[in-house]
């Protein structure tokens, strides 16, 4: 009998799968109390206006400081929070924290800053989400036009009817809506017209070809013109080289973020960059007037 049990164990659990599953379960166990133990923090990466080159906004990015492992990257734990539903309370905290810190930063600087917050499909599927957004704005005093929500293409295709009505409600609250990682999924601009989207965030891979070279500026220009015609602003993410930055400026892309400009960092470090730069007045959520 022991022999059978042993054989079964081999049948159902491949050795490498056991290791992966155990690692995942260990992470899940330590994720549950992480919010109450204040192990999360937000870093912020500035977004630059490509016309003025001044920072006009920033993306909030979650960081998990695990007590034993040190910093765990979002790529390793966001999926687990989505599968377990932990994304709902964690996402609520991200929203509150980002709004509160941005409101304080704006008071310090005396000018408008738009903060962009990533929203998972699981949060959008939760019927209380719009109220959570309203509450975060009301409790922190952040004006609605200073908050942008980043949604992924996959979140938009999950339940089109529900998503479209929820996005219309969010537009009535007054926040901006962005599609994150555009170019990595299957959706097209034509498809996105069903939703009240203000901003397209071009994934890093959008301007890079398979051979690692930069794509033609005519292609990017045509794309940006089309997005503008549909009343969407275009933000390029993951800009790492001067070559890509120049291409984006030539294509009249509106904004950019990436390691070339600045890495994500704690807000106290970022504050200095916003102080040094000339005040920008253009809204991050609207394309340049034609
Ligand atoms: P994302 O929303 O597309 O965020 C951009 C990611 O690219 C960030 O990774 C950022 O650090 C990285 N990045 C910025 N500039 C460059 C660059 O020039 N080159 C390269 N190669 N990468 C760059 P990060 O912080 O590790 O976050 C990864 C993903 O985790 C995010 O991708 C987002 O999908 C998710 N995420 C992060 N914070 C949150 C959150 O608060 N809530 C939710 N739901 N998801 C989050
Ligand atoms: Mg994002
Ligand atoms: Mg992105
Ligand atoms: Mg990305």
Tab-separated table of N, CA and C and ligand atoms in Angstrom, residues 59 118 150 180, ligand 2:
chain	number	residue	atom	x	y	z
A	59	UNK	N	3.048	57.310	-12.416
A	59	UNK	CA	2.342	56.044	-12.243
A	59	UNK	C	2.716	55.454	-10.892
A	118	UNK	N	-2.858	51.372	-11.421
A	118	UNK	CA	-3.167	50.132	-12.150
A	118	UNK	C	-4.354	49.425	-11.515
A	150	UNK	N	-5.513	52.750	-14.970
A	150	UNK	CA	-4.921	51.967	-16.061
A	150	UNK	C	-5.518	50.566	-16.083
A	180	UNK	N	-3.582	50.067	-20.614
A	180	UNK	CA	-2.176	49.778	-20.342
A	180	UNK	C	-1.643	48.731	-21.325
B	2	LIG	MG1	0.563	50.465	-15.719
